[in-house]
Short mmCIF file of C-alpha atoms in Angstrom, two decimals:
data_model
loop_
_atom_site.label_atom_id
_atom_site.label_comp_id
_atom_site.label_asym_id
_atom_site.label_seq_id
_atom_site.Cartn_x
_atom_site.Cartn_y
_atom_site.Cartn_z
CA MET A 1 -57.59 36.00 -12.38
CA PHE A 2 -58.62 32.66 -10.89
CA ASP A 3 -61.75 31.93 -8.88
CA GLU A 4 -63.05 29.04 -6.89
CA THR A 5 -64.18 27.24 -10.04
CA THR A 6 -60.71 27.25 -11.56
CA THR A 7 -59.78 23.91 -13.06
CA PRO A 8 -57.19 22.28 -10.79
CA LEU A 9 -53.69 21.66 -11.97
CA ALA A 10 -52.88 18.57 -13.94
CA PRO A 11 -52.82 15.45 -11.73
CA ARG A 12 -49.64 13.56 -11.27
CA GLU A 13 -49.41 10.72 -13.78
CA ASP A 14 -47.19 8.53 -11.60
CA VAL A 15 -49.58 8.32 -8.65
CA ALA A 16 -51.62 5.12 -8.60
CA PRO A 17 -55.38 5.38 -7.92
CA ALA A 18 -56.50 4.62 -4.41
CA PRO A 19 -58.01 1.13 -3.79
CA ALA A 20 -61.78 0.95 -3.98
CA ASP A 21 -62.14 0.14 -0.28
CA SER A 22 -59.89 2.93 0.95
CA PRO A 23 -61.48 6.03 2.41
CA ALA A 24 -61.84 8.89 -0.05
CA PRO A 25 -59.40 11.70 0.62
CA SER A 26 -60.98 14.85 1.90
CA PRO A 27 -61.15 17.55 -0.77
CA ALA A 28 -59.08 20.66 -0.32
CA PRO A 29 -60.39 23.07 -2.92
CA ARG A 30 -59.15 26.16 -1.13
CA THR A 31 -55.63 24.76 -0.89
CA THR A 32 -55.69 23.78 -4.57
CA VAL A 33 -56.93 27.21 -5.63
CA TRP A 34 -54.34 28.93 -3.43
CA LEU A 35 -51.52 26.88 -4.94
CA THR A 36 -52.84 27.47 -8.44
CA ARG A 37 -52.83 31.19 -7.84
CA LEU A 38 -49.36 31.09 -6.31
CA LEU A 39 -48.05 29.18 -9.31
CA ALA A 40 -49.66 31.70 -11.67
CA VAL A 41 -48.07 34.58 -9.71
CA GLY A 42 -44.71 32.83 -9.85
CA LEU A 43 -45.09 32.35 -13.60
CA VAL A 44 -45.85 36.06 -14.09
CA LEU A 45 -42.99 37.29 -11.87
CA ALA A 46 -40.50 34.92 -13.50
CA ALA A 47 -41.55 36.11 -16.95
CA VAL A 48 -41.17 39.77 -15.95
CA ASN A 49 -37.51 39.08 -15.17
CA LEU A 50 -36.57 37.23 -18.35
CA ARG A 51 -35.52 40.33 -20.34
CA PRO A 52 -34.58 43.34 -18.11
CA ALA A 53 -30.99 42.05 -17.93
CA ILE A 54 -30.83 42.66 -21.69
CA THR A 55 -33.02 45.71 -22.37
CA SER A 56 -31.74 47.69 -19.39
CA LEU A 57 -28.25 47.24 -20.82
CA GLY A 58 -29.43 48.24 -24.31
CA ALA A 59 -30.74 51.54 -22.96
CA LEU A 60 -27.36 52.33 -21.34
CA LEU A 61 -25.06 50.58 -23.80
CA GLU A 62 -23.23 53.76 -24.80
CA ASP A 63 -22.60 54.67 -21.15
CA VAL A 64 -21.40 51.13 -20.36
CA ARG A 65 -19.11 51.19 -23.42
CA ASP A 66 -17.57 54.46 -22.26
CA GLY A 67 -17.31 53.35 -18.64
CA LEU A 68 -15.60 50.05 -19.48
CA HIS A 69 -13.75 51.38 -22.58
CA MET A 70 -15.36 48.94 -25.04
CA SER A 71 -14.94 49.11 -28.81
CA GLY A 72 -17.90 48.70 -31.15
CA SER A 73 -16.89 45.11 -31.91
CA VAL A 74 -16.64 44.23 -28.22
CA ALA A 75 -20.06 45.80 -27.66
CA GLY A 76 -21.31 43.59 -30.49
CA VAL A 77 -19.94 40.58 -28.60
CA LEU A 78 -21.79 41.81 -25.51
CA THR A 79 -25.09 41.91 -27.43
CA SER A 80 -24.42 38.34 -28.64
CA VAL A 81 -23.82 36.97 -25.14
CA PRO A 82 -27.56 36.47 -24.37
CA ALA A 83 -28.07 34.20 -27.37
CA LEU A 84 -24.89 32.25 -26.58
CA CYS A 85 -25.89 31.71 -22.95
CA PHE A 86 -29.45 30.75 -23.90
CA ALA A 87 -28.14 28.14 -26.34
CA VAL A 88 -25.45 26.69 -24.06
CA PHE A 89 -27.38 26.66 -20.78
CA GLY A 90 -30.86 26.12 -22.23
CA ILE A 91 -29.94 22.65 -23.48
CA THR A 92 -29.29 21.59 -19.86
CA ALA A 93 -32.81 22.49 -18.72
CA PRO A 94 -34.51 19.13 -19.52
CA ARG A 95 -31.90 17.16 -17.58
CA LEU A 96 -32.06 19.55 -14.62
CA ALA A 97 -35.86 19.43 -14.66
CA ARG A 98 -35.84 15.63 -14.60
CA ARG A 99 -33.37 15.62 -11.72
CA PHE A 100 -34.80 18.37 -9.52
CA GLY A 101 -38.22 19.25 -10.94
CA PRO A 102 -39.03 22.22 -13.18
CA ALA A 103 -40.11 24.56 -10.37
CA ALA A 104 -36.88 23.98 -8.43
CA VAL A 105 -34.86 24.81 -11.54
CA VAL A 106 -36.88 27.98 -12.19
CA CYS A 107 -36.36 29.02 -8.56
CA ALA A 108 -32.61 28.52 -8.93
CA GLY A 109 -32.78 30.46 -12.18
CA MET A 110 -34.37 33.44 -10.42
CA VAL A 111 -31.60 33.34 -7.79
CA ALA A 112 -28.95 33.31 -10.54
CA ILE A 113 -30.60 36.29 -12.26
CA THR A 114 -30.65 38.22 -8.97
CA ALA A 115 -26.99 37.49 -8.25
CA GLY A 116 -25.82 38.34 -11.75
CA LEU A 117 -27.72 41.62 -11.89
CA LEU A 118 -26.42 42.58 -8.45
CA ILE A 119 -22.77 41.84 -9.24
CA ARG A 120 -22.57 43.05 -12.84
CA PRO A 121 -22.82 46.85 -12.41
CA PHE A 122 -20.05 47.02 -9.84
CA THR A 123 -17.34 45.28 -11.86
CA ASN A 124 -14.47 47.27 -13.31
CA SER A 125 -13.51 45.23 -16.37
CA THR A 126 -15.24 43.99 -19.47
CA ALA A 127 -14.41 40.36 -18.65
CA ALA A 128 -15.98 40.57 -15.18
CA PHE A 129 -19.00 42.39 -16.59
CA LEU A 130 -19.47 39.60 -19.15
CA ALA A 131 -19.07 36.91 -16.48
CA ALA A 132 -21.71 38.46 -14.22
CA SER A 133 -24.00 38.94 -17.21
CA ALA A 134 -23.51 35.27 -18.09
CA LEU A 135 -24.61 34.25 -14.58
CA ALA A 136 -27.86 36.17 -14.94
CA LEU A 137 -28.37 34.89 -18.47
CA MET A 138 -27.82 31.31 -17.31
CA GLY A 139 -30.81 31.70 -15.00
CA ILE A 140 -32.82 33.24 -17.82
CA ALA A 141 -31.84 30.41 -20.19
CA VAL A 142 -33.16 27.53 -18.10
CA SER A 143 -36.29 29.47 -17.19
CA ASN A 144 -36.90 30.28 -20.86
CA VAL A 145 -36.98 26.59 -21.73
CA LEU A 146 -39.11 25.54 -18.77
CA MET A 147 -41.88 28.15 -19.07
CA PRO A 148 -43.75 26.19 -21.81
CA VAL A 149 -43.13 22.99 -19.83
CA ILE A 150 -44.67 24.39 -16.66
CA VAL A 151 -47.67 25.70 -18.59
CA LYS A 152 -48.20 22.34 -20.33
CA ARG A 153 -47.88 20.40 -17.06
CA TYR A 154 -49.91 22.51 -14.67
CA PHE A 155 -52.38 24.22 -17.02
CA PRO A 156 -52.91 21.60 -19.75
CA ASP A 157 -56.40 22.85 -20.62
CA ARG A 158 -55.28 26.51 -20.84
CA VAL A 159 -52.03 26.38 -22.80
CA GLY A 160 -52.94 29.34 -25.02
CA THR A 161 -54.24 31.48 -22.16
CA MET A 162 -51.34 30.85 -19.80
CA THR A 163 -48.76 31.17 -22.58
CA GLY A 164 -50.38 34.50 -23.38
CA LEU A 165 -50.23 35.53 -19.72
CA TYR A 166 -46.55 34.88 -19.24
CA SER A 167 -45.68 36.19 -22.72
CA MET A 168 -47.53 39.39 -21.87
CA SER A 169 -45.66 39.60 -18.56
CA LEU A 170 -42.36 39.01 -20.33
CA SER A 171 -43.14 41.83 -22.76
CA ALA A 172 -44.16 44.11 -19.89
CA GLY A 173 -40.87 43.48 -18.07
CA THR A 174 -38.94 44.06 -21.28
CA ALA A 175 -40.71 47.35 -21.97
CA LEU A 176 -40.46 48.54 -18.37
CA ALA A 177 -36.70 48.00 -18.32
CA ALA A 178 -36.29 49.80 -21.64
CA ALA A 179 -38.41 52.79 -20.61
CA ALA A 180 -37.44 53.18 -16.95
CA THR A 181 -33.70 52.48 -16.91
CA VAL A 182 -32.58 55.86 -18.27
CA PRO A 183 -34.93 57.94 -16.05
CA MET A 184 -33.93 55.89 -13.00
CA THR A 185 -30.28 56.36 -13.84
CA THR A 186 -30.80 60.12 -14.17
CA ALA A 187 -32.65 60.23 -10.85
CA LEU A 188 -29.75 58.40 -9.21
CA GLY A 189 -27.26 61.03 -10.33
CA GLY A 190 -26.42 59.61 -13.74
CA SER A 191 -24.66 56.49 -12.51
CA TRP A 192 -25.24 53.68 -15.00
CA ARG A 193 -24.05 51.24 -12.35
CA LEU A 194 -26.93 52.05 -10.00
CA GLY A 195 -29.36 52.20 -12.91
CA LEU A 196 -28.51 48.64 -13.89
CA GLY A 197 -28.19 47.33 -10.34
CA LEU A 198 -31.74 48.25 -9.31
CA TRP A 199 -33.13 45.46 -11.50
CA ALA A 200 -31.66 42.94 -9.07
CA VAL A 201 -34.37 43.99 -6.59
CA VAL A 202 -37.10 43.11 -9.08
CA ALA A 203 -35.48 39.73 -9.71
CA ALA A 204 -35.26 39.04 -5.96
CA VAL A 205 -39.04 39.43 -5.65
CA ALA A 206 -39.53 36.68 -8.26
CA VAL A 207 -37.65 34.19 -6.08
CA LEU A 208 -40.29 34.33 -3.33
CA PRO A 209 -43.28 32.45 -4.85
CA TRP A 210 -41.09 29.67 -6.24
CA ALA A 211 -39.31 29.29 -2.91
CA ALA A 212 -42.70 29.11 -1.16
CA LEU A 213 -43.86 26.39 -3.56
CA LEU A 214 -40.72 24.34 -2.95
CA VAL A 215 -40.95 24.73 0.83
CA ARG A 216 -44.57 23.57 0.73
CA ASP A 217 -43.64 20.63 -1.47
CA ARG A 218 -40.89 19.48 0.89
CA ARG A 219 -43.32 19.60 3.79
CA GLY A 220 -45.41 17.00 2.01
CA ALA A 221 -48.29 19.20 0.86
CA ALA A 222 -50.83 17.55 -1.40
CA ALA A 223 -51.67 18.20 -5.02
CA PRO A 224 -50.28 20.96 -7.02
CA ALA A 225 -47.08 20.42 -5.08
CA ASP A 226 -46.18 18.30 -8.08
CA VAL A 227 -44.04 21.41 -8.35
CA GLY A 228 -40.81 19.67 -7.46
CA HIS A 229 -41.76 16.28 -8.72
CA ARG A 230 -39.47 13.87 -10.45
CA PRO A 231 -40.89 11.61 -13.16
CA GLY A 232 -42.15 8.24 -12.04
CA PRO A 233 -41.22 4.87 -13.53
CA GLU A 234 -43.95 4.95 -16.18
CA GLN A 235 -42.88 8.38 -17.38
CA ALA A 236 -39.20 7.48 -17.35
CA ALA A 237 -39.91 4.38 -19.45
CA ALA A 238 -41.87 6.29 -22.08
CA PRO A 239 -39.98 6.40 -25.39
CA ALA A 240 -38.63 9.85 -26.19
CA PRO A 241 -39.09 11.16 -29.71
CA ARG A 242 -35.91 11.46 -31.78
CA ILE A 243 -36.26 15.16 -32.15
CA ALA A 244 -33.47 15.68 -34.69
CA ARG A 245 -35.42 13.62 -37.26
CA SER A 246 -38.40 15.97 -37.19
CA ARG A 247 -38.72 18.53 -39.98
CA THR A 248 -41.19 20.43 -37.86
CA ALA A 249 -38.69 20.65 -34.98
CA TRP A 250 -35.97 21.95 -37.29
CA ALA A 251 -38.31 24.47 -38.91
CA LEU A 252 -39.47 25.65 -35.48
CA GLY A 253 -35.88 25.89 -34.22
CA CYS A 254 -34.76 27.93 -37.24
CA PHE A 255 -37.87 30.13 -37.05
CA PHE A 256 -37.14 30.69 -33.37
CA GLY A 257 -33.52 31.52 -34.20
CA LEU A 258 -34.34 34.10 -36.86
CA GLN A 259 -36.94 35.87 -34.73
CA ALA A 260 -34.48 35.85 -31.82
CA THR A 261 -31.82 37.36 -34.07
CA GLY A 262 -34.11 40.27 -34.93
CA ALA A 263 -35.28 40.67 -31.35
CA TYR A 264 -31.80 40.83 -29.82
CA ILE A 265 -30.51 43.14 -32.51
CA THR A 266 -33.49 45.37 -31.78
CA MET A 267 -33.00 45.27 -28.01
CA GLY A 268 -29.24 45.74 -28.23
CA TRP A 269 -28.89 48.25 -31.06
CA MET A 270 -32.16 50.06 -31.77
CA PRO A 271 -31.62 52.84 -29.19
CA GLN A 272 -28.20 53.48 -30.73
CA ILE A 273 -29.70 53.59 -34.24
CA PHE A 274 -32.11 56.30 -33.14
CA ARG A 275 -29.44 58.20 -31.20
CA ASP A 276 -27.19 58.25 -34.26
CA ALA A 277 -30.15 59.59 -36.26
CA GLY A 278 -30.37 62.59 -33.92
CA VAL A 279 -32.86 61.32 -31.35
CA SER A 280 -32.09 62.04 -27.68
CA ALA A 281 -31.06 59.22 -25.34
CA GLY A 282 -34.28 59.43 -23.33
CA THR A 283 -36.46 59.37 -26.44
CA ALA A 284 -34.45 56.49 -27.89
CA GLY A 285 -35.15 54.52 -24.71
CA LEU A 286 -38.85 55.34 -24.99
CA LEU A 287 -38.88 54.18 -28.61
CA LEU A 288 -37.40 50.86 -27.55
CA ALA A 289 -40.03 50.72 -24.80
CA VAL A 290 -42.78 51.28 -27.40
CA THR A 291 -41.37 48.40 -29.44
CA MET A 292 -41.34 46.17 -26.39
CA VAL A 293 -44.69 47.29 -24.99
CA MET A 294 -46.45 46.28 -28.19
CA GLY A 295 -45.89 42.77 -26.99
CA VAL A 296 -47.93 43.30 -23.83
CA PRO A 297 -51.41 43.12 -25.40
CA LEU A 298 -50.36 41.16 -28.49
CA ALA A 299 -48.46 38.54 -26.50
CA PHE A 300 -51.74 37.73 -24.78
CA VAL A 301 -53.90 37.84 -27.90
CA ILE A 302 -51.65 36.01 -30.37
CA PRO A 303 -51.19 32.77 -28.37
CA ARG A 304 -54.94 32.56 -27.77
CA LEU A 305 -55.62 33.12 -31.47
CA ALA A 306 -52.90 30.68 -32.51
CA GLY A 307 -54.27 28.05 -30.13
CA ARG A 308 -57.61 28.13 -31.95
CA MET A 309 -56.05 27.73 -35.40
CA ARG A 310 -54.93 24.45 -36.92
CA ASN A 311 -52.31 26.26 -39.00
CA GLN A 312 -50.45 29.31 -37.69
CA GLY A 313 -48.97 30.29 -41.07
CA PRO A 314 -51.23 33.34 -41.62
CA ILE A 315 -50.08 34.85 -38.31
CA VAL A 316 -46.44 34.28 -39.28
CA ILE A 317 -46.97 36.11 -42.58
CA ALA A 318 -48.76 39.07 -40.96
CA LEU A 319 -46.00 39.54 -38.36
CA GLY A 320 -43.30 39.19 -41.00
CA ALA A 321 -44.92 41.84 -43.19
CA CYS A 322 -44.88 44.30 -40.27
CA GLY A 323 -41.18 43.59 -39.80
CA LEU A 324 -40.35 44.18 -43.47
CA ILE A 325 -42.17 47.52 -43.47
CA GLY A 326 -40.59 48.56 -40.16
CA TYR A 327 -37.02 47.85 -41.30
CA ALA A 328 -37.65 49.60 -44.62
CA GLY A 329 -38.81 52.67 -42.72
CA LEU A 330 -35.84 52.49 -40.37
CA TYR A 331 -33.57 52.46 -43.43
CA LEU A 332 -35.26 55.32 -45.29
CA ALA A 333 -36.32 57.72 -42.51
CA PRO A 334 -35.18 56.56 -39.04
CA ALA A 335 -35.93 59.80 -37.20
CA ALA A 336 -38.90 61.15 -39.18
CA GLY A 337 -41.03 58.03 -38.76
CA ALA A 338 -39.40 56.73 -35.59
CA TRP A 339 -42.62 56.08 -33.66
CA VAL A 340 -44.25 54.24 -36.57
CA TRP A 341 -41.22 52.01 -37.11
CA ALA A 342 -41.05 51.28 -33.38
CA VAL A 343 -44.68 50.14 -33.39
CA LEU A 344 -44.29 47.96 -36.50
CA LEU A 345 -41.12 46.31 -35.19
CA GLY A 346 -42.88 45.72 -31.88
CA VAL A 347 -45.66 43.88 -33.70
CA SER A 348 -43.10 41.87 -35.65
CA ASN A 349 -41.30 40.86 -32.43
CA CYS A 350 -44.47 39.08 -31.35
CA ALA A 351 -43.17 36.13 -33.35
CA PHE A 352 -41.64 35.13 -30.00
CA PRO A 353 -44.88 34.33 -28.14
CA LEU A 354 -46.15 32.70 -31.32
CA ALA A 355 -43.09 30.43 -31.37
CA LEU A 356 -43.63 29.54 -27.71
CA THR A 357 -47.25 28.67 -28.43
CA MET A 358 -46.27 26.47 -31.36
CA ILE A 359 -43.81 24.62 -29.12
CA GLY A 360 -46.73 23.60 -26.91
CA MET A 361 -48.86 22.63 -29.92
CA ARG A 362 -46.30 20.68 -31.96
CA ALA A 363 -45.94 17.89 -29.36
CA ARG A 364 -48.61 15.62 -27.89
CA THR A 365 -47.03 14.84 -24.53
CA GLY A 366 -45.32 16.71 -21.72
CA ALA A 367 -42.09 14.82 -22.44
CA GLY A 368 -42.35 15.86 -26.08
CA VAL A 369 -42.81 19.50 -25.11
CA VAL A 370 -39.73 19.39 -22.85
CA ARG A 371 -37.58 18.00 -25.65
CA LEU A 372 -39.04 20.26 -28.32
CA SER A 373 -38.69 23.36 -26.13
CA ALA A 374 -35.04 22.60 -25.37
CA PHE A 375 -34.26 21.69 -28.98
CA ALA A 376 -36.05 24.63 -30.60
CA GLN A 377 -34.76 27.25 -28.16
CA SER A 378 -31.18 25.97 -28.01
CA THR A 379 -30.99 25.54 -31.79
CA GLY A 380 -32.64 28.91 -32.26
CA TYR A 381 -30.33 30.77 -29.92
CA LEU A 382 -27.28 29.15 -31.51
CA ILE A 383 -28.48 30.44 -34.88
CA SER A 384 -29.01 33.92 -33.44
CA ILE A 385 -25.52 34.28 -31.91
CA PRO A 386 -23.75 35.81 -34.95
CA GLY A 387 -26.50 38.35 -35.69
CA PRO A 388 -25.89 41.08 -33.06
CA LEU A 389 -22.11 40.64 -33.39
CA LEU A 390 -22.28 40.99 -37.17
CA VAL A 391 -24.40 44.12 -36.85
CA GLY A 392 -21.74 45.67 -34.60
CA VAL A 393 -18.98 44.79 -37.08
CA LEU A 394 -20.98 46.08 -40.07
CA TYR A 395 -21.74 49.30 -38.22
CA GLN A 396 -18.13 49.88 -37.22
CA HIS A 397 -16.69 49.19 -40.68
CA SER A 398 -19.39 50.78 -42.84
CA GLY A 399 -19.70 53.88 -40.68
CA GLY A 400 -23.51 53.87 -40.73
CA TRP A 401 -26.65 51.84 -40.18
CA GLU A 402 -27.79 51.29 -43.77
CA LEU A 403 -25.96 48.00 -44.28
CA PRO A 404 -26.85 46.51 -40.86
CA ILE A 405 -30.54 47.39 -41.36
CA MET A 406 -30.55 45.78 -44.82
CA PHE A 407 -29.05 42.64 -43.27
CA VAL A 408 -31.67 42.40 -40.51
CA GLY A 409 -34.56 43.19 -42.88
CA GLY A 410 -33.38 40.51 -45.29
CA LEU A 411 -33.62 37.88 -42.55
CA MET A 412 -37.38 38.41 -42.40
CA VAL A 413 -37.87 36.47 -45.66
CA PRO A 414 -36.51 33.09 -44.48
CA GLN A 415 -38.17 33.72 -41.11
CA ILE A 416 -41.56 33.90 -42.79
CA ILE A 417 -40.93 30.77 -44.88
CA LEU A 418 -39.73 28.68 -41.93
CA GLY A 419 -42.55 29.95 -39.71
CA VAL A 420 -45.14 28.81 -42.25
CA VAL A 421 -43.54 25.34 -42.29
CA ALA A 422 -43.42 25.20 -38.46
CA GLY A 423 -47.05 26.31 -38.25
CA ARG A 424 -48.44 23.30 -40.10
CA ASP A 425 -50.88 21.07 -38.20
CA ARG A 426 -48.63 18.19 -37.16
CA THR A 427 -46.62 17.03 -34.15
CA ILE A 428 -43.06 15.83 -33.72
CA GLU A 429 -44.35 12.40 -32.69
CA ASP A 430 -45.76 12.04 -36.23
CA GLU A 431 -42.29 12.53 -37.71
CA CYS A 432 -39.96 10.80 -35.26
#
């Protein structure tokens, strides 16, 4: 993807220029290009592992419920755990990044994901299963927040392109886990434990490039080894925007929360909706995969398109309209039009990469992006916590999916309104 003419990573702002009489440092273009490529690979592999912990579970939720003797309400709690962990642990990401550097935190996040996915399938109680899931989700939470930060810092002239790249990779990992988990489980003799545990191997691979970057940084390598860098005095002294005073930040946080609500309800419950409509387990997993795979091309296209627009409101409206039609179809004819509804809901779920792109565009500085990313994602995930749980309760007490689907479809209206507000051409620095 990168060639020898690739623009180098952003220079460190806290490094003073060399004196005029000092010898010029020898250029190291090959080293710079190699590190740029390694960072891009690390970004892609990290993104691939930000959703399999959730969608692999969604595909086998009924088997896990039976194996651990969960009720529908407890399963609803399980589908709410990702949002809770993202909100609680995501807010710590800026402080950890300032202390250790964003790449070090992402590396630790990949280790946590690996450990959680390895431990989780082999527990024998719901509490232990939730605890291991929380460990993996903790790693996902901090990485979620820091992905826009890493893009803004190391690829400042390609925010849209790199956001599209990692959003596309995230969607690919999500779809792969949804589509492959059931067939892998079948091939392994039907054990849901092995089917879930195999995703730990994929997560372990993502640790390698970040570990290599950190090792190189500690050996004193030049340039893009800003990877583990702590902010210098000038950066530390820069005034931080009071994010809670920004209407744009609140609109973006609420927009993020509503799209996350729909996304996690989809990932956690959509296979069950189709199975209850008479669709086989394997086909239900494929339908979820179709929904997720729509994000692969669109997650690359939408951030690039959004980055060229001063106002992202029209994209918000188009995605919201797809969601309204998809939920209406799921309500009226879940099995008959299953593939169409899966496609439309997949398009609607691309509000996520749009929200990530807007995070990078609604702040002028790297410090602003860090704060806005943490605020919008933590606020958003807090808002999304009740959604999957409420769907489980509504399903259990109503005895069908009509009421839960009406609830989720109704959330599309405020999502569209808030997205239009968040998409206006302004930055948080203008409002704080």
